[in-house]
Coordinates of C-alpha atoms in Angstrom, one line a residue:
M9 CA 4.9 18.2 20.6
A10 CA 8.4 18.3 19.3
G11 CA 9.7 21.6 17.6
N12 CA 8.6 20.7 14.1
G13 CA 4.9 20.2 14.8
E14 CA 5.3 16.4 15.1
A15 CA 4.2 14.5 18.1
S16 CA 7.1 12.5 20.1
W17 CA 5.2 9.7 21.6
C18 CA 6.0 8.2 25.2
F19 CA 4.7 5.4 27.2
S20 CA 1.7 6.1 29.5
Q21 CA 0.2 2.7 30.6
I22 CA -0.1 -1.0 29.8
K23 CA -3.2 -3.0 30.9
G24 CA -3.8 -6.9 30.8
A25 CA -1.5 -9.6 32.2
L26 CA 2.2 -9.6 31.4
D27 CA 2.9 -13.1 31.7
D28 CA 3.6 -14.9 28.4
D29 CA 0.8 -17.7 28.9
V30 CA -1.8 -16.0 26.9
T31 CA -5.2 -17.8 26.6
D32 CA -7.0 -17.2 23.3
A33 CA -10.1 -15.6 25.1
D34 CA -7.8 -12.6 26.4
I35 CA -6.8 -11.5 23.0
I36 CA -8.1 -8.1 22.3
S37 CA -10.4 -8.0 19.3
C38 CA -11.4 -4.2 19.2
V39 CA -10.6 -0.9 20.8
E40 CA -12.8 2.3 20.9
F41 CA -12.8 5.5 22.5
N42 CA -16.1 7.3 23.3
H43 CA -16.9 10.8 21.7
D44 CA -15.2 12.7 24.3
G45 CA -12.5 10.4 25.0
E46 CA -13.4 10.0 28.7
L47 CA -13.9 6.3 28.2
L48 CA -11.9 3.7 26.3
A49 CA -13.7 0.2 25.6
T50 CA -12.0 -3.0 24.6
G51 CA -13.6 -6.2 23.4
D52 CA -11.8 -9.4 23.5
K53 CA -12.2 -13.1 22.0
G54 CA -13.8 -14.4 25.3
G55 CA -16.8 -12.2 24.6
R56 CA -15.8 -9.7 27.3
V57 CA -16.1 -5.9 27.3
V58 CA -13.8 -3.9 29.5
I59 CA -14.4 -0.1 29.8
F60 CA -11.7 2.2 31.1
Q61 CA -12.2 5.6 32.6
R62 CA -9.8 8.6 32.3
D63 CA -8.2 9.4 35.6
P64 CA -9.7 13.0 36.5
A65 CA -6.1 13.7 38.0
S66 CA -4.3 13.0 34.9
K67 CA -6.3 15.8 33.1
T68 CA -5.7 18.4 35.5
A69 CA -1.8 17.6 35.9
N70 CA 0.6 19.7 34.2
P71 CA 1.6 18.5 31.7
R72 CA -1.7 16.7 31.0
R73 CA -1.4 12.7 31.3
G74 CA -3.4 10.1 29.5
E75 CA -4.0 7.6 32.2
Y76 CA -7.1 5.2 32.4
N77 CA -8.4 3.0 35.2
V78 CA -10.8 0.2 34.9
Y79 CA -14.4 1.4 35.1
S80 CA -16.5 -1.6 34.2
T81 CA -16.0 -5.2 33.0
F82 CA -18.9 -7.4 31.7
Q83 CA -19.7 -10.4 29.7
S84 CA -21.3 -9.2 26.5
H85 CA -21.6 -12.4 24.4
E86 CA -21.7 -16.1 25.1
P87 CA -20.6 -18.8 22.7
E88 CA -23.7 -20.3 21.0
F89 CA -24.6 -23.1 18.6
D90 CA -26.7 -22.9 15.6
Y91 CA -28.3 -26.1 15.4
L92 CA -29.7 -25.7 11.9
K93 CA -26.4 -25.2 10.3
S94 CA -24.4 -27.2 13.0
L95 CA -22.0 -24.1 13.4
E96 CA -20.5 -22.9 16.6
I97 CA -20.9 -19.1 16.9
E98 CA -17.9 -17.5 18.7
E99 CA -18.3 -15.1 21.5
K100 CA -15.5 -12.9 20.3
I101 CA -16.5 -9.2 20.0
N102 CA -15.9 -8.0 16.5
K103 CA -16.7 -4.3 17.0
I104 CA -17.7 -1.8 19.6
R105 CA -19.5 1.6 18.8
W106 CA -20.3 4.2 21.4
L107 CA -23.4 6.2 21.2
R108 CA -23.4 9.9 21.9
R109 CA -24.2 10.7 25.6
K110 CA -27.5 12.1 26.3
N111 CA -28.0 11.5 30.0
P112 CA -25.7 10.4 32.9
A113 CA -25.7 6.9 31.4
H114 CA -23.4 5.6 28.8
F115 CA -24.7 3.5 26.0
L116 CA -22.6 1.2 23.5
L117 CA -23.2 -1.4 20.7
S118 CA -21.2 -4.5 20.7
T119 CA -21.4 -7.2 18.1
N120 CA -20.0 -10.7 17.6
D121 CA -20.5 -12.8 14.4
K122 CA -24.3 -12.9 14.5
T123 CA -25.9 -10.7 17.3
V124 CA -25.7 -6.9 18.1
K125 CA -26.3 -5.8 21.6
L126 CA -27.0 -2.4 23.0
W127 CA -25.7 -2.0 26.6
K128 CA -26.4 0.6 29.2
V129 CA -23.6 1.5 31.6
S130 CA -24.8 3.4 34.6
E131 CA -23.5 4.5 38.0
R132 CA -25.3 4.0 41.3
D133 CA -23.9 5.6 44.6
K134 CA -27.3 6.0 46.5
S135 CA -29.9 3.7 48.0
F136 CA -33.2 4.3 49.8
E137 CA -34.2 3.1 53.0
G138 CA -37.2 3.5 55.2
Y139 CA -40.0 2.5 53.0
N140 CA -43.5 2.4 54.3
T141 CA -44.8 -0.5 52.3
K142 CA -41.8 -2.6 52.2
E143 CA -39.4 -4.3 54.6
E144 CA -35.6 -3.6 54.3
N145 CA -35.4 -7.0 52.6
G146 CA -37.8 -6.0 50.0
L147 CA -40.8 -8.0 51.0
T148 CA -44.2 -6.3 51.1
K149 CA -45.6 -5.3 54.3
D150 CA -49.2 -6.3 55.5
P151 CA -51.1 -2.9 55.3
Q152 CA -52.7 -3.7 58.6
N153 CA -49.4 -3.5 60.4
I154 CA -48.5 0.0 58.9
T155 CA -49.3 2.3 61.8
A156 CA -47.1 5.2 61.0
L157 CA -45.9 7.1 57.9
R158 CA -42.1 7.7 57.7
V159 CA -40.0 9.6 55.1
P160 CA -37.7 7.4 53.3
S161 CA -34.0 8.4 53.6
V162 CA -31.3 8.3 50.9
K163 CA -28.0 6.8 51.9
Q164 CA -24.7 7.2 50.3
I165 CA -23.2 3.7 49.2
P166 CA -19.9 3.0 47.3
L167 CA -20.1 3.7 43.6
M168 CA -21.5 0.8 41.7
V169 CA -21.2 0.6 37.9
E170 CA -23.8 -1.5 36.3
A171 CA -23.9 -2.8 32.7
S172 CA -27.3 -4.0 31.4
P173 CA -28.5 -5.2 28.1
R174 CA -31.2 -2.8 26.7
R175 CA -31.5 -4.4 23.3
I176 CA -30.6 -7.6 21.4
F177 CA -30.5 -7.4 17.6
A178 CA -30.5 -11.0 16.4
N179 CA -31.3 -13.3 13.5
A180 CA -30.6 -10.7 10.7
H181 CA -27.3 -11.9 9.3
T182 CA -26.6 -15.1 7.4
Y183 CA -22.9 -14.5 7.2
H184 CA -20.6 -13.0 9.7
I185 CA -20.9 -9.4 11.0
N186 CA -17.8 -7.3 10.1
S187 CA -19.0 -3.7 10.9
I188 CA -21.5 -1.9 12.8
S189 CA -21.7 2.0 12.6
V190 CA -24.1 4.4 14.4
N191 CA -25.8 7.1 12.3
S192 CA -25.3 10.7 13.0
D193 CA -29.0 10.8 13.8
Q194 CA -28.2 8.6 16.9
E195 CA -31.5 6.7 16.1
T196 CA -30.3 4.1 13.5
Y197 CA -27.3 2.1 12.8
L198 CA -26.1 -0.2 10.3
S199 CA -24.7 -3.6 10.7
A200 CA -22.6 -5.3 7.6
D201 CA -21.6 -8.9 6.9
D202 CA -19.8 -10.3 3.9
L203 CA -22.9 -9.8 1.5
R204 CA -25.4 -7.6 3.0
I205 CA -25.9 -4.4 5.0
N206 CA -28.8 -3.9 7.2
L207 CA -30.2 -0.5 8.8
W208 CA -31.7 -1.1 12.2
H209 CA -33.7 1.4 14.4
L210 CA -32.1 1.4 17.9
E211 CA -35.6 0.9 19.6
V212 CA -36.7 -1.8 17.2
T213 CA -35.2 -5.3 17.6
D214 CA -37.3 -7.6 15.6
Q215 CA -36.9 -6.1 12.1
S216 CA -34.1 -4.5 10.1
F217 CA -34.1 -3.2 6.7
N218 CA -31.7 -4.3 4.0
I219 CA -30.1 -1.6 2.3
V220 CA -27.3 -3.3 0.3
D221 CA -27.4 -7.0 -0.8
I222 CA -24.6 -8.1 -3.2
K223 CA -25.4 -11.7 -3.0
P224 CA -25.4 -13.2 -6.6
T225 CA -28.3 -15.5 -7.5
N226 CA -25.8 -18.1 -8.2
M227 CA -23.1 -18.3 -5.5
E228 CA -20.6 -19.7 -7.9
E229 CA -20.5 -16.3 -9.5
L230 CA -19.5 -14.5 -6.2
T231 CA -16.5 -12.4 -7.1
E232 CA -16.5 -10.0 -4.1
V233 CA -17.3 -9.5 -0.3
I234 CA -18.1 -6.5 1.8
T235 CA -15.2 -5.9 4.2
A236 CA -16.2 -2.9 6.2
A237 CA -19.0 -0.2 6.2
E238 CA -19.5 3.0 7.9
F239 CA -21.9 6.0 8.2
H240 CA -20.9 9.6 7.2
P241 CA -20.1 11.5 10.5
T242 CA -22.6 14.4 9.8
E243 CA -25.0 13.3 6.8
C244 CA -27.3 10.8 8.1
N245 CA -28.2 9.4 4.6
V246 CA -24.7 8.7 3.4
F247 CA -22.8 5.7 4.1
V248 CA -19.7 3.9 2.6
Y249 CA -18.5 0.3 2.2
S250 CA -15.4 -1.3 1.1
S251 CA -14.9 -4.6 -0.7
S252 CA -12.4 -7.3 -1.1
K253 CA -11.7 -6.1 -4.7
G254 CA -10.2 -2.9 -3.5
T255 CA -13.2 -0.7 -4.1
I256 CA -15.0 1.8 -1.8
R257 CA -18.8 2.5 -2.7
L258 CA -20.5 5.7 -1.2
C259 CA -24.3 5.3 -1.2
D260 CA -27.0 7.7 -0.7
M261 CA -30.2 6.3 1.0
R262 CA -32.3 9.1 -0.4
S263 CA -31.8 8.0 -4.1
S264 CA -33.3 4.7 -3.5
A265 CA -34.4 2.3 -0.7
L266 CA -32.1 -0.5 -1.8
C267 CA -28.5 0.9 -2.4
D268 CA -27.2 -1.7 -4.5
R269 CA -26.5 1.1 -7.0
H270 CA -23.9 3.4 -5.5
S271 CA -23.5 7.1 -6.0
K272 CA -19.7 7.0 -6.1
Q273 CA -17.1 4.4 -6.5
F274 CA -13.5 5.0 -5.2
E275 CA -10.8 2.8 -6.8
E276 CA -7.2 3.1 -7.9
P277 CA -6.2 1.1 -11.0
E278 CA -3.6 -1.3 -10.3
N279 CA 0.0 -0.3 -11.3
P280 CA 0.8 -3.1 -14.0
T281 CA 4.4 -3.3 -12.9
N282 CA 3.4 -4.7 -9.4
R283 CA 1.0 -7.3 -10.9
S284 CA 1.4 -10.8 -9.2
F285 CA -0.4 -13.8 -8.0
F286 CA -1.2 -11.9 -4.8
S287 CA -2.5 -8.6 -6.4
E288 CA -6.2 -9.4 -5.6
I289 CA -5.5 -10.6 -2.1
I290 CA -3.4 -7.6 -0.9
S291 CA -5.8 -5.1 -2.8
S292 CA -8.6 -6.0 -0.6
I293 CA -9.6 -3.4 1.8
S294 CA -9.6 -4.4 5.4
D295 CA -10.9 -0.9 7.0
V296 CA -12.4 2.2 5.9
K297 CA -12.8 5.3 8.1
L298 CA -14.3 8.6 7.2
S299 CA -12.7 11.7 8.6
N300 CA -14.1 13.7 11.5
S301 CA -14.8 16.6 9.2
G302 CA -16.6 14.2 6.7
R303 CA -14.6 15.5 3.6
Y304 CA -12.1 12.7 3.4
M305 CA -11.7 9.0 4.3
I306 CA -8.9 6.5 4.7
S307 CA -8.8 2.8 3.6
R308 CA -6.2 0.3 4.7
D309 CA -5.3 -2.7 2.4
Y310 CA -2.4 -5.2 3.1
L311 CA 0.7 -3.0 2.2
S312 CA -0.7 0.5 2.4
I313 CA -3.0 3.2 3.6
K314 CA -4.8 5.6 1.4
V315 CA -6.4 9.0 1.9
W316 CA -9.3 9.8 -0.4
D317 CA -11.3 13.0 -1.1
L318 CA -14.9 12.2 -1.2
H319 CA -15.1 14.7 -4.3
M320 CA -12.4 12.7 -6.3
E321 CA -13.2 9.1 -7.1
T322 CA -10.3 8.3 -9.5
K323 CA -7.5 8.1 -7.2
P324 CA -6.5 8.8 -3.6
I325 CA -5.0 12.0 -2.9
E326 CA -2.4 10.4 -0.5
T327 CA -0.8 6.9 -0.3
Y328 CA 1.4 5.9 2.4
P329 CA 3.3 2.5 2.3
V330 CA 2.8 0.6 5.6
H331 CA 5.3 -2.1 5.3
E332 CA 6.5 -2.1 1.6
Y333 CA 9.4 -4.4 2.8
L334 CA 6.9 -7.2 2.9
R335 CA 6.1 -7.2 -0.8
A336 CA 9.0 -9.6 -1.4
K337 CA 7.7 -12.0 1.3
L338 CA 4.2 -12.2 0.0
C339 CA 4.7 -15.9 -0.8
S340 CA 5.5 -17.0 2.8
L341 CA 3.0 -14.7 4.1
Y342 CA 0.3 -16.4 2.0
E343 CA 1.6 -19.8 3.3
N344 CA 1.3 -18.8 6.9
D345 CA -2.2 -17.1 6.2
C346 CA -0.7 -13.7 7.5
I347 CA -1.7 -12.2 4.2
F348 CA -5.3 -12.2 5.0
D349 CA -4.8 -10.3 8.5
K350 CA -7.2 -7.4 8.9
F351 CA -5.4 -4.4 9.9
E352 CA -7.5 -1.4 11.1
C353 CA -6.9 2.3 10.7
C354 CA -7.8 5.3 12.5
W355 CA -7.7 9.3 12.3
N356 CA -6.7 11.7 15.0
G357 CA -9.1 14.3 16.1
K358 CA -8.0 17.0 13.7
D359 CA -7.8 14.7 10.7
T360 CA -4.1 15.6 10.4
S361 CA -2.6 12.5 11.2
I362 CA -3.6 8.7 10.7
M363 CA -2.4 5.6 12.5
T364 CA -2.4 1.9 11.5
G365 CA -0.7 -1.3 12.6
S366 CA 1.9 -3.9 11.4
Y367 CA 3.9 -6.9 12.5
N368 CA 6.4 -7.4 15.3
N369 CA 4.1 -5.2 17.4
F370 CA 5.0 -2.2 15.1
F371 CA 2.5 0.4 14.4
R372 CA 2.9 3.4 12.1
V373 CA 1.8 7.0 12.5
F374 CA 1.7 9.4 9.4
D375 CA 1.5 13.1 9.7
R376 CA -0.6 14.5 6.6
N377 CA 1.0 17.9 6.8
T378 CA 4.6 17.3 7.1
K379 CA 4.4 14.0 5.1
K380 CA 6.7 12.4 7.8
D381 CA 6.0 9.1 9.1
V382 CA 7.3 7.0 12.0
T383 CA 7.5 3.4 13.0
L384 CA 7.0 2.7 16.7
E385 CA 6.9 -0.5 18.8
A386 CA 4.5 -1.5 21.5
S387 CA 7.0 -3.4 23.5
R388 CA 7.2 -4.5 27.1
D389 CA 10.8 -3.2 27.1
I390 CA 9.5 0.3 27.5
I391 CA 7.0 0.0 30.1
K392 CA 8.4 2.6 32.4
P393 CA 6.2 5.9 32.5
K394 CA 7.5 8.7 30.3
T395 CA 9.7 6.4 28.4
V396 CA 10.0 8.1 24.9
L397 CA 9.4 5.5 22.1
K398 CA 12.3 5.4 19.7
P399 CA 11.4 5.3 16.0
R400 CA 12.1 1.7 14.8
K401 CA 13.7 0.9 11.2
V402 CA 13.5 -2.2 9.1
C403 CA 16.3 -3.2 6.8
T404 CA 15.8 -5.3 3.9
G405 CA 19.2 -6.4 3.0
G406 CA 22.8 -5.7 2.9
K407 CA 24.5 -4.3 6.0
R408 CA 22.2 -3.8 9.0
K409 CA 22.9 -0.6 11.1
K410 CA 22.9 -0.8 14.8
D411 CA 19.3 0.3 15.5
E412 CA 17.7 -1.5 12.6
I413 CA 15.9 -4.7 12.5
S414 CA 16.2 -7.2 9.7
V415 CA 13.0 -8.2 7.9
D416 CA 13.8 -11.7 8.5
C417 CA 13.7 -11.3 12.1
L418 CA 10.3 -9.7 12.3
D419 CA 7.6 -11.8 14.5
F420 CA 4.5 -12.3 12.4
N421 CA 2.6 -13.6 15.4
K422 CA 2.7 -10.3 17.0
K423 CA 0.5 -8.0 15.1
I424 CA -1.3 -4.6 15.8
L425 CA -4.6 -5.1 14.3
H426 CA -6.5 -2.6 16.5
T427 CA -5.7 0.9 17.2
A428 CA -7.7 4.0 18.4
W429 CA -7.0 7.7 18.8
H430 CA -8.3 10.0 21.4
P431 CA -10.9 12.4 19.7
Q432 CA -9.3 15.5 21.1
E433 CA -5.9 14.9 22.4
N434 CA -2.6 13.0 21.4
I435 CA -3.4 9.8 23.3
I436 CA -3.4 6.5 21.4
A437 CA -4.5 3.1 22.5
V438 CA -2.8 0.0 20.7
A439 CA -4.0 -3.4 21.2
A440 CA -1.0 -5.9 21.2
T441 CA -2.3 -9.5 21.7
N442 CA -3.6 -9.6 25.3
N443 CA -2.2 -6.2 26.3
L444 CA -3.5 -2.7 25.8
F445 CA -0.7 0.0 25.5
I446 CA -1.5 3.6 26.1
F447 CA 0.7 6.2 24.6
Q448 CA 0.7 9.9 24.7
D449 CA 2.7 12.9 23.4
K450 CA 5.9 13.7 25.1
F451 CA 5.6 15.4 28.5

């Protein structure tokens, strides 16, 4: 930490191939730490899940380092074809969510557009030999040939990490799944698509309970879609969902089985001076995350990130512009479809800082205590361990200073959509196309 209580970030690791020939399947589509930060999972457009494990030596080193090694890689989803609708279903992993650990194995949920899967990731470093009724190759012995009893022995083998699908939750969504969230009871989870939210029990794959349905009887009257949904971190009956109209609704499952009527609605009236053709598009909320304490939540729209107090619906308590300099460029961003990019956001473990991405491989970190913010870049130029990240500045016109980059020079193909923050330490993971950057506070 720097002297003023702010983190000064430095490079720790980069994962993924460094050549410029990137295949679409290698593009990272989600990043998620587990509850103690020992594991870090990424999903990609090719349907693969890669799990990294914290290097034990990096925790005991002085100062502590945030270094991760590949722990397990498996194919989670395959491309499918919906013959009834003549639609291809991509294998791309939209979201990964960890379950809290109850035994030596780890469990996680992963989803593509249509199907959620529960995976068990377990370790095996022992095998048994010397069975009485089986040959070493697994064939059953003829009982008449068994003349003596022997005690099977345990043999140490090289560590094997196995990922096996335990449950497959399918056929419950007409539209594309954008969110999954595990309830604090660790028994149920929700999955949300554009118009509906379903509640599942982790043990039951053939039925789910529809808890929100905003589909109008006449689809021509459709005015909004659900963009993200999440359970409260401690209250198992409360969840929130955001919409393309810029509203967040908080629902309580105790009040009614179908939560079409929300308990609270968080919405900030639009500033009339900023009204434009693009107002509705840029007010759409792409991500919502409740704080670890459960008192606050953050919402990300196209140009800003807002902090809400769950006790106050009328307006956010904090608003941080992410890339205000793009307001003048909305027309060209609309033409190249960038205006529809869905940036995610995340909290640090203590709810004192928030992070979200931008273009040109920039990402922003906002300190809620000091109200200071910094723009950093996930760049291959800094991939030497311990390299301190220099704050980046964007200039919008007039004379450009030496260390500034002009808004016209930003690369809109390089975008940080997915970020994650270690739940206990200042270690962050930032997905930049096919590379995963890991940064930590300064040594």
